[in-house]
Short mmCIF file of N, CA, C and O in Angstrom, two decimals:
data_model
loop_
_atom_site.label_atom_id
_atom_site.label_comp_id
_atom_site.label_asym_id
_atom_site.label_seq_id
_atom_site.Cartn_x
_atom_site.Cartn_y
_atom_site.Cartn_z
N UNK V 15 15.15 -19.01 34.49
CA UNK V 15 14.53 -19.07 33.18
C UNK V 15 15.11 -17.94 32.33
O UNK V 15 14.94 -16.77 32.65
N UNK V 16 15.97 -18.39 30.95
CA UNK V 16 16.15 -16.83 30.09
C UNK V 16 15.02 -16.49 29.94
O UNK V 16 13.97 -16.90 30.43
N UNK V 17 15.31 -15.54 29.09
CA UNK V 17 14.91 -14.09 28.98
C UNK V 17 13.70 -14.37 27.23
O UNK V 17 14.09 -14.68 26.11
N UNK V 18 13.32 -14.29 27.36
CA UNK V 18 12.73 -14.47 25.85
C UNK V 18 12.83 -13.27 24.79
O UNK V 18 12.19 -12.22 24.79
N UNK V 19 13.97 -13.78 23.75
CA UNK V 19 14.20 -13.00 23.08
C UNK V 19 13.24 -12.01 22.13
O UNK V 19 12.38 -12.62 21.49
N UNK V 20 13.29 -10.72 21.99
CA UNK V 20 12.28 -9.43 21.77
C UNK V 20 11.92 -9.51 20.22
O UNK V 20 12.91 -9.90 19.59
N UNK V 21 11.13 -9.34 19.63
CA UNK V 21 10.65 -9.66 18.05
C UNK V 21 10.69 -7.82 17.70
O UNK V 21 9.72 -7.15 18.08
N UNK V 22 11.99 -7.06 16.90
CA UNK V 22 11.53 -6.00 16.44
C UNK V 22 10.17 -5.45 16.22
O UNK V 22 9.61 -6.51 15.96
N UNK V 23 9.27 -4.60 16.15
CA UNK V 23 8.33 -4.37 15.82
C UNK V 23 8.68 -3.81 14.63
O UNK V 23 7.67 -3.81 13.93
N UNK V 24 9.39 -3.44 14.18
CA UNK V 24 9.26 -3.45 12.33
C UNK V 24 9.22 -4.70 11.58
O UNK V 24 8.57 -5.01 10.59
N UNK V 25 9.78 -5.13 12.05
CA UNK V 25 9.29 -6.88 11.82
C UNK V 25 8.43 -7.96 11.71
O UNK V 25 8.27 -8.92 10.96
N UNK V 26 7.80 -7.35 12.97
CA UNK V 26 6.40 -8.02 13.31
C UNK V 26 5.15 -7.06 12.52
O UNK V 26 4.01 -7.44 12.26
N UNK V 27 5.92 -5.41 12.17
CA UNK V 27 4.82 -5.02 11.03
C UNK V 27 4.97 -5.69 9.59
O UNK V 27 3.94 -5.92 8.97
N UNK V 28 6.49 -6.08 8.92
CA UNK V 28 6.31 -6.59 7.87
C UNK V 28 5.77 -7.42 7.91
O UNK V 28 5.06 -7.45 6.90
N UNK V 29 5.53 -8.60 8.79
CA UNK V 29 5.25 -9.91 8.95
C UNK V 29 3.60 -9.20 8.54
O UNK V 29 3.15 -9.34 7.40
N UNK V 30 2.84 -8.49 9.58
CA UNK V 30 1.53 -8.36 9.25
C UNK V 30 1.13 -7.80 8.13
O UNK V 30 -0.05 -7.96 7.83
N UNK V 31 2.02 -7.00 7.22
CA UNK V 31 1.64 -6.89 5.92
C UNK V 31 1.98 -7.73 5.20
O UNK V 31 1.34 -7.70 4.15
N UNK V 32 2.89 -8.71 5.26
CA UNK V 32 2.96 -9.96 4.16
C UNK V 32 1.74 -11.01 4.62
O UNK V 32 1.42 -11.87 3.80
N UNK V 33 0.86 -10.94 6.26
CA UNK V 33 -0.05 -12.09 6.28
C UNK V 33 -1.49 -11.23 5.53
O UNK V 33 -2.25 -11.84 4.78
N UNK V 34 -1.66 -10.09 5.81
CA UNK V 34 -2.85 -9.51 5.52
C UNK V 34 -2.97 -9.60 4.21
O UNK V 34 -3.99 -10.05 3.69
N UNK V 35 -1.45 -9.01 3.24
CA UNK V 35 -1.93 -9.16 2.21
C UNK V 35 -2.45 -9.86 0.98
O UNK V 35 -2.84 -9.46 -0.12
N UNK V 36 -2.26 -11.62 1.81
CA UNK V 36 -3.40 -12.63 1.05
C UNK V 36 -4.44 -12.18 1.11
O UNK V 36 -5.14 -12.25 0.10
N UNK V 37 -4.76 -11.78 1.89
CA UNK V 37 -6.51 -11.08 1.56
C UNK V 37 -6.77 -10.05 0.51
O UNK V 37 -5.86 -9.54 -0.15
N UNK V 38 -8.04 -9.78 0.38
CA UNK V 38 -8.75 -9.22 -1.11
C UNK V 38 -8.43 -7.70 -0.69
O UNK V 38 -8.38 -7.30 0.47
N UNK V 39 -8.27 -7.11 -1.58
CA UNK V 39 -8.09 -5.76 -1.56
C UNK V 39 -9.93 -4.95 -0.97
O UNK V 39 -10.85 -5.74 -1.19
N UNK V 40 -10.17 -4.24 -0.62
CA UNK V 40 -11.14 -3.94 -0.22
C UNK V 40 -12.05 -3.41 -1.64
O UNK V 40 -11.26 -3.09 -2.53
N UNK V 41 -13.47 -3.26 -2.06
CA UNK V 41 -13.80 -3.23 -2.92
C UNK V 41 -14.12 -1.48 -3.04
O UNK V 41 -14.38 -0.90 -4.10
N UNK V 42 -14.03 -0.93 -1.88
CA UNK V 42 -14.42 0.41 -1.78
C UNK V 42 -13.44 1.26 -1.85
O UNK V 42 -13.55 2.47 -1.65
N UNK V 43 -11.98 0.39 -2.26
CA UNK V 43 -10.13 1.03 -2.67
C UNK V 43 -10.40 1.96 -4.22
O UNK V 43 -10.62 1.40 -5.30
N UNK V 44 -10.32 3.37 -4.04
CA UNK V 44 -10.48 4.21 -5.23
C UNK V 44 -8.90 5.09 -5.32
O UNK V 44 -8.17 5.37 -4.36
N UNK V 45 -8.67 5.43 -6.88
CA UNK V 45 -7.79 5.80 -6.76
C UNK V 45 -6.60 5.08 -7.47
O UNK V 45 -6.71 4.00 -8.04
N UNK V 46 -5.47 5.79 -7.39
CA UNK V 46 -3.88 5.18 -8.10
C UNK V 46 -3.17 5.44 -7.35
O UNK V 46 -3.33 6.09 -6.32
N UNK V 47 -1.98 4.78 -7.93
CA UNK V 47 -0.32 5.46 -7.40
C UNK V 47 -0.14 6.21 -7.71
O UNK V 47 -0.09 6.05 -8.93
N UNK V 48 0.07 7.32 -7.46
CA UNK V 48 0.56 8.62 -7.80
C UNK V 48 2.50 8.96 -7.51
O UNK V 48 3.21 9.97 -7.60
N UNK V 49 2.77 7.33 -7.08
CA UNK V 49 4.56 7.40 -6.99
C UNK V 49 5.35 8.02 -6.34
O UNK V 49 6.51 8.36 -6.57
N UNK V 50 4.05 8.30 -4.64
CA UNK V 50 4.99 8.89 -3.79
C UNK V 50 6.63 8.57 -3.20
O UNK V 50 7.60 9.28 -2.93
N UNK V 51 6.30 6.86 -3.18
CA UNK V 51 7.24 6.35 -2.59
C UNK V 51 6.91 6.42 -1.07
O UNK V 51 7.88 6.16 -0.38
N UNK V 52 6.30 6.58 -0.70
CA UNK V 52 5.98 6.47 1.05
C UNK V 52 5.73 5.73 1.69
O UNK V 52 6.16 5.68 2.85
N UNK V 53 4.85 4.77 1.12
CA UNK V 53 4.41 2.99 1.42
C UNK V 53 5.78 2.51 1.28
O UNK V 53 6.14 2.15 2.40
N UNK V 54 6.47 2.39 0.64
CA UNK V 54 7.93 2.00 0.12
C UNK V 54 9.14 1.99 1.09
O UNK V 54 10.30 1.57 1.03
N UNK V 55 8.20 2.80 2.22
CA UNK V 55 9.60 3.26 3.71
C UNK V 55 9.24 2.79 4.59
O UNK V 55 9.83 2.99 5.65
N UNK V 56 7.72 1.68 4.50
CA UNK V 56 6.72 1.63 6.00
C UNK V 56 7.92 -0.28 6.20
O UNK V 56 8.40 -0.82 5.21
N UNK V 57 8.07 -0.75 7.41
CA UNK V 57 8.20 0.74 8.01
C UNK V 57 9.61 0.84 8.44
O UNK V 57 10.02 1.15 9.56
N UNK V 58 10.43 0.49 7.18
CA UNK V 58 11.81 1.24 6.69
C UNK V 58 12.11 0.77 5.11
O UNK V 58 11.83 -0.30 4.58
N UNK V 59 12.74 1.88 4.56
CA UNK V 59 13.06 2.11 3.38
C UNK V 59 13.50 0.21 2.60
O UNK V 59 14.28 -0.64 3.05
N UNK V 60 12.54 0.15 1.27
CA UNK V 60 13.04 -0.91 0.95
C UNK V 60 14.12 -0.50 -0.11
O UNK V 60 14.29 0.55 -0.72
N UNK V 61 14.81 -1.74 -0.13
CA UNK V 61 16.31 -1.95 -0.94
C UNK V 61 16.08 -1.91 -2.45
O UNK V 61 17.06 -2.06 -3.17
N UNK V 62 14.71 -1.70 -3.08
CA UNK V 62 14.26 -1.69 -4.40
C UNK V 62 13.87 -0.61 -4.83
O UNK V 62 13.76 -0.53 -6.05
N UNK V 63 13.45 0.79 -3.84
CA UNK V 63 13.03 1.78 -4.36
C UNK V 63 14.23 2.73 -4.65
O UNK V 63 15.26 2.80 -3.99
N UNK V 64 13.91 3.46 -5.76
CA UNK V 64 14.84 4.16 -6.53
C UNK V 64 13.62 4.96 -6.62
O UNK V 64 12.56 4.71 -6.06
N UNK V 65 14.03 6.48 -7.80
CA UNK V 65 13.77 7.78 -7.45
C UNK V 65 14.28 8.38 -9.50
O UNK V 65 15.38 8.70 -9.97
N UNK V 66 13.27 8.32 -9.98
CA UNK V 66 13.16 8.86 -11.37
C UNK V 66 13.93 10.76 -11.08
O UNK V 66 14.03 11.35 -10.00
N UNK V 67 14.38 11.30 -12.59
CA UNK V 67 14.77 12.55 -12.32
C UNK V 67 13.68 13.83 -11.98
O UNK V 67 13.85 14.98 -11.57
N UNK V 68 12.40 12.97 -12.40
CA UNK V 68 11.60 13.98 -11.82
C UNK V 68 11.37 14.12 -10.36
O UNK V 68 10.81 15.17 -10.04
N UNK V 69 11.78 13.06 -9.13
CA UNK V 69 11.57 12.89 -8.38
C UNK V 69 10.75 12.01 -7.66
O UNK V 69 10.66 11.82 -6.45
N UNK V 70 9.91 11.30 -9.02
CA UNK V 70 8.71 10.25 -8.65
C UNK V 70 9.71 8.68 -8.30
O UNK V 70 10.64 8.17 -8.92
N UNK V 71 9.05 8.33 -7.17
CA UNK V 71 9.40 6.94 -6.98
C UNK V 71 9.17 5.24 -8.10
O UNK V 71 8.36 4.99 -8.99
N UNK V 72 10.06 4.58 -7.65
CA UNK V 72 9.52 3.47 -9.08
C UNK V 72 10.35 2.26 -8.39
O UNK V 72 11.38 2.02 -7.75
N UNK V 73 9.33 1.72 -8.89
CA UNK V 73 10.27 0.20 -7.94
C UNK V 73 11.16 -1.25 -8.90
O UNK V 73 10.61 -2.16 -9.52
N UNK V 74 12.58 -1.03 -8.74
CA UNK V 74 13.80 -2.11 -9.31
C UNK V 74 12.88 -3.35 -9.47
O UNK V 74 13.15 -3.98 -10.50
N UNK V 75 11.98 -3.80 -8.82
CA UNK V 75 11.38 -5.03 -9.00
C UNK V 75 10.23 -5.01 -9.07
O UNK V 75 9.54 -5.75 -8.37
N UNK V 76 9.69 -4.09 -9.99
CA UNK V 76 7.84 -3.83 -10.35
C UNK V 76 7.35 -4.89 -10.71
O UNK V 76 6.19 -5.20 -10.45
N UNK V 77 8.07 -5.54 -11.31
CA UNK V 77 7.07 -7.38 -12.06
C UNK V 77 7.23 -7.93 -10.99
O UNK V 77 6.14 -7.49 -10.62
N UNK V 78 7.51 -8.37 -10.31
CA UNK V 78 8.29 -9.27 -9.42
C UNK V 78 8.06 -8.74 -8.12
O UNK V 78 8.67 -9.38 -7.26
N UNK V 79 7.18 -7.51 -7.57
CA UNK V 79 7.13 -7.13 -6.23
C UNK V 79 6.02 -8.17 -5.19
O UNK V 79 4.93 -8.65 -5.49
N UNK V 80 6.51 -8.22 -4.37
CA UNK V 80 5.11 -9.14 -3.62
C UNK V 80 4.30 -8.48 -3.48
O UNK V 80 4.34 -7.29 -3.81
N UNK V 81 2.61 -9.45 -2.55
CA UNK V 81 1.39 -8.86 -2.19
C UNK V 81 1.39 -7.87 -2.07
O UNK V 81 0.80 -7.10 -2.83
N UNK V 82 2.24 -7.43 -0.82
CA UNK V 82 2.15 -6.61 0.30
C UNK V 82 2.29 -5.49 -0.64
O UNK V 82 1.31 -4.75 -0.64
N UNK V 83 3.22 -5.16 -1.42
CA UNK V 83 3.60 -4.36 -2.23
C UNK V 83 2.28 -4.02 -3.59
O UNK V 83 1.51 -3.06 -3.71
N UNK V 84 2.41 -4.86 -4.17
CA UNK V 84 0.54 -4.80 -5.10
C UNK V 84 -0.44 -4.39 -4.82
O UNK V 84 -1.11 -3.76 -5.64
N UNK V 85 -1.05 -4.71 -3.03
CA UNK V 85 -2.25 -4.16 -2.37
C UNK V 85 -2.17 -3.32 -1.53
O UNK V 85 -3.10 -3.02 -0.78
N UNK V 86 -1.28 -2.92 -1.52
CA UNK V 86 -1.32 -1.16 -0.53
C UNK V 86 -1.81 -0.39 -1.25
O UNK V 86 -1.69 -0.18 -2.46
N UNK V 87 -2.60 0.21 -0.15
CA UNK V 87 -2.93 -0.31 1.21
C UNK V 87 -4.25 -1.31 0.62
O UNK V 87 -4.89 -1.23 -0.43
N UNK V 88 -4.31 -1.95 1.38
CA UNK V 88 -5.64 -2.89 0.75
C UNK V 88 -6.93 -2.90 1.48
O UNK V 88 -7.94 -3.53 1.16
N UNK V 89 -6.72 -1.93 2.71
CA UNK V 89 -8.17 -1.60 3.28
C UNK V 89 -7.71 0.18 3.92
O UNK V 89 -6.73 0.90 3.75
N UNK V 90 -8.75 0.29 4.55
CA UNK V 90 -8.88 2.15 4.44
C UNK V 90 -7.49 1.96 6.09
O UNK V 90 -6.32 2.35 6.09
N UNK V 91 -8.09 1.42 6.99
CA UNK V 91 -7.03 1.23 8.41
C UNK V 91 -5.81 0.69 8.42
O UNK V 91 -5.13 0.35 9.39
N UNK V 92 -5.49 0.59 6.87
CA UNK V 92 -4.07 0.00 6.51
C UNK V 92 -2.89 0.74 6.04
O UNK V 92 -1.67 0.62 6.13
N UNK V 93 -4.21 2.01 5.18
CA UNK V 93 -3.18 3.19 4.93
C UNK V 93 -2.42 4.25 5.93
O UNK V 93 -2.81 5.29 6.46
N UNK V 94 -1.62 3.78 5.96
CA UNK V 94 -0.72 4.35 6.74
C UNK V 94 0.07 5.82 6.44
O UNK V 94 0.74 6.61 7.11
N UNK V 95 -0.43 5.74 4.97
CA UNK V 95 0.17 7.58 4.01
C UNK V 95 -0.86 8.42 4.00
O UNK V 95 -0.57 9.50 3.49
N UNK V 96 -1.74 8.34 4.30
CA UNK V 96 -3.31 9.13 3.48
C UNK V 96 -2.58 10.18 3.06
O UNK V 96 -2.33 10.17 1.86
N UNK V 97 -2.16 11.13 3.71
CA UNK V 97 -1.77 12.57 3.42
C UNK V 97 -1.00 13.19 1.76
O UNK V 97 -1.12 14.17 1.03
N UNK V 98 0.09 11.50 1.81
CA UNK V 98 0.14 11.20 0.16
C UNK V 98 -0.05 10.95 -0.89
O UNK V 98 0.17 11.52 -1.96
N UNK V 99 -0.80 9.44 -0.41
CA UNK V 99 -0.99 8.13 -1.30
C UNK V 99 -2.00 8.82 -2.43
O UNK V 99 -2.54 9.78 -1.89
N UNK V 100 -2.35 8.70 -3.54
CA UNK V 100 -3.05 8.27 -4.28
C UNK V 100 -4.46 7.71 -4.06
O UNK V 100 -5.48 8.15 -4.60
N UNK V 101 -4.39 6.47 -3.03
CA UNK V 101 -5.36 5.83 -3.23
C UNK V 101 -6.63 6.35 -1.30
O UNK V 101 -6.31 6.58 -0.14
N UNK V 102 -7.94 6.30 -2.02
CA UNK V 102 -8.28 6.61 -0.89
C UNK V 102 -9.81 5.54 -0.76
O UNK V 102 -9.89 4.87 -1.79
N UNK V 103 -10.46 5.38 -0.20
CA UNK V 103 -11.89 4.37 0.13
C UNK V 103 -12.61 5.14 0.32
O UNK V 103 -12.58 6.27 0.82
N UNK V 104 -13.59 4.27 -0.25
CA UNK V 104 -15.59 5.15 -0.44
C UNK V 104 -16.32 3.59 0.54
O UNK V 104 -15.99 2.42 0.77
N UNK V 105 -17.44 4.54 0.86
CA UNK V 105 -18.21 2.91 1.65
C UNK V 105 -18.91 2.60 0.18
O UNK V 105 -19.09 3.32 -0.80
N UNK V 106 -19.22 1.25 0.46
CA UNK V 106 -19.44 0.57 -0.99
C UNK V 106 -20.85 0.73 -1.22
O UNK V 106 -21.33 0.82 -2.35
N UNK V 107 -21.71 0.77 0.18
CA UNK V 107 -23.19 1.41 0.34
C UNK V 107 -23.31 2.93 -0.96
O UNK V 107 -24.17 3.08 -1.83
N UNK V 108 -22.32 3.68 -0.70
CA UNK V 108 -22.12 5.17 -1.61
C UNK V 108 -22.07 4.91 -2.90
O UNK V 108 -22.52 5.67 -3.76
N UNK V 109 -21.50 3.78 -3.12
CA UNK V 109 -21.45 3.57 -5.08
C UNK V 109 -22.06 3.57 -5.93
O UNK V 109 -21.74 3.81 -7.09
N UNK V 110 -23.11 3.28 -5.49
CA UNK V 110 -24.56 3.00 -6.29
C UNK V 110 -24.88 4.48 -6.45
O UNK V 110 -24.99 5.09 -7.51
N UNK V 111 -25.00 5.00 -5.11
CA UNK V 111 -25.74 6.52 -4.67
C UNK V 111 -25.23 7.28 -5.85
O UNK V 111 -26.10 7.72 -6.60
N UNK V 112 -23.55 7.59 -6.27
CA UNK V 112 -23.24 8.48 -6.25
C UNK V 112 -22.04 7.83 -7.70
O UNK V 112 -20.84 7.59 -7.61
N UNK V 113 -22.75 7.72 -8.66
CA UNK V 113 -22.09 7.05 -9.87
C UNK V 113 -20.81 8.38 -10.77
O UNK V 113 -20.71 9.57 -11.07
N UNK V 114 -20.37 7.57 -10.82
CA UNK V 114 -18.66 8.86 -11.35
C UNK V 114 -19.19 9.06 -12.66
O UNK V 114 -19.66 8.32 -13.52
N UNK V 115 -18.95 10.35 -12.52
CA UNK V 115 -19.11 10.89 -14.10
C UNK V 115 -18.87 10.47 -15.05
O UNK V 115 -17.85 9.79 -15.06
N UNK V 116 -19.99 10.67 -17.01
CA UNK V 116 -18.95 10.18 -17.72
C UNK V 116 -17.91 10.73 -18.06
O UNK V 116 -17.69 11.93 -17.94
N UNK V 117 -16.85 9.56 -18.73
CA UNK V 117 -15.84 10.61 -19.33
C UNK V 117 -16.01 11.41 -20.70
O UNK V 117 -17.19 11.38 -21.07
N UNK V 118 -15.40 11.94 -21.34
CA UNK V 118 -16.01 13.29 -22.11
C UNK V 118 -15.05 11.90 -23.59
O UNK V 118 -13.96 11.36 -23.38
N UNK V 119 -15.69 11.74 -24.56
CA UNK V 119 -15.04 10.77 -25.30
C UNK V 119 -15.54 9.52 -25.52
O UNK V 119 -14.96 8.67 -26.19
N UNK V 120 -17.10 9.31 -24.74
CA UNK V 120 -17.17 8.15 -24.25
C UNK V 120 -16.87 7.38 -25.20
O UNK V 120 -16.86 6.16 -25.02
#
């Protein structure tokens, strides 16, 4: 019997971020891009990210990027940057509790 050929596991991670990210972004996702570029390498460097002179990341195909790319991370066990990213999750139980300030301008 061959051998059954081996499925990269970077592969089989893109694959699970292009299936996950039909799903809804989580509602307890707070936060922005802040243009690390770090999601952008998971989990190797894509062929679209480029690098402004300030150093902030920006992506060749921003209209045009898929899901996976739009909803990162789209739940809290998905972020794979915390230490970077921008974006971070509140439990949705807390929202009510703990209403964000106004802004000064209202």
């Amino acid at each position: 019997m061959a051998d059954q050929p081996q499925i990269p596991q970077a592969l089989l991670h893109k694959l699970k971020r292009f299936t996950t990210s039909l799903l809804p972004v989580d509602s307890g996702r707070r936060g922005e891009c802040n243009r690390c570029g770090e999601c952008c390498k998971l989990p190797f460097p894509c062929p679209f990210l480029r690098y402004d002179e300030q150093g902030l990341s920006t992506c060749a195909v921003y209209y045009a990027r898929p899901p996976s790319c739009r909803k990162y991370p789209r739940v809290a066990s998905e972020n794979l940057t915390q230490e970077t990213c921008g974006y971070y999750f509140v439990d949705v139980q807390d929202i009510g509790m703990n209403p964000q300030p106004e802004q000064a301008g209202g």
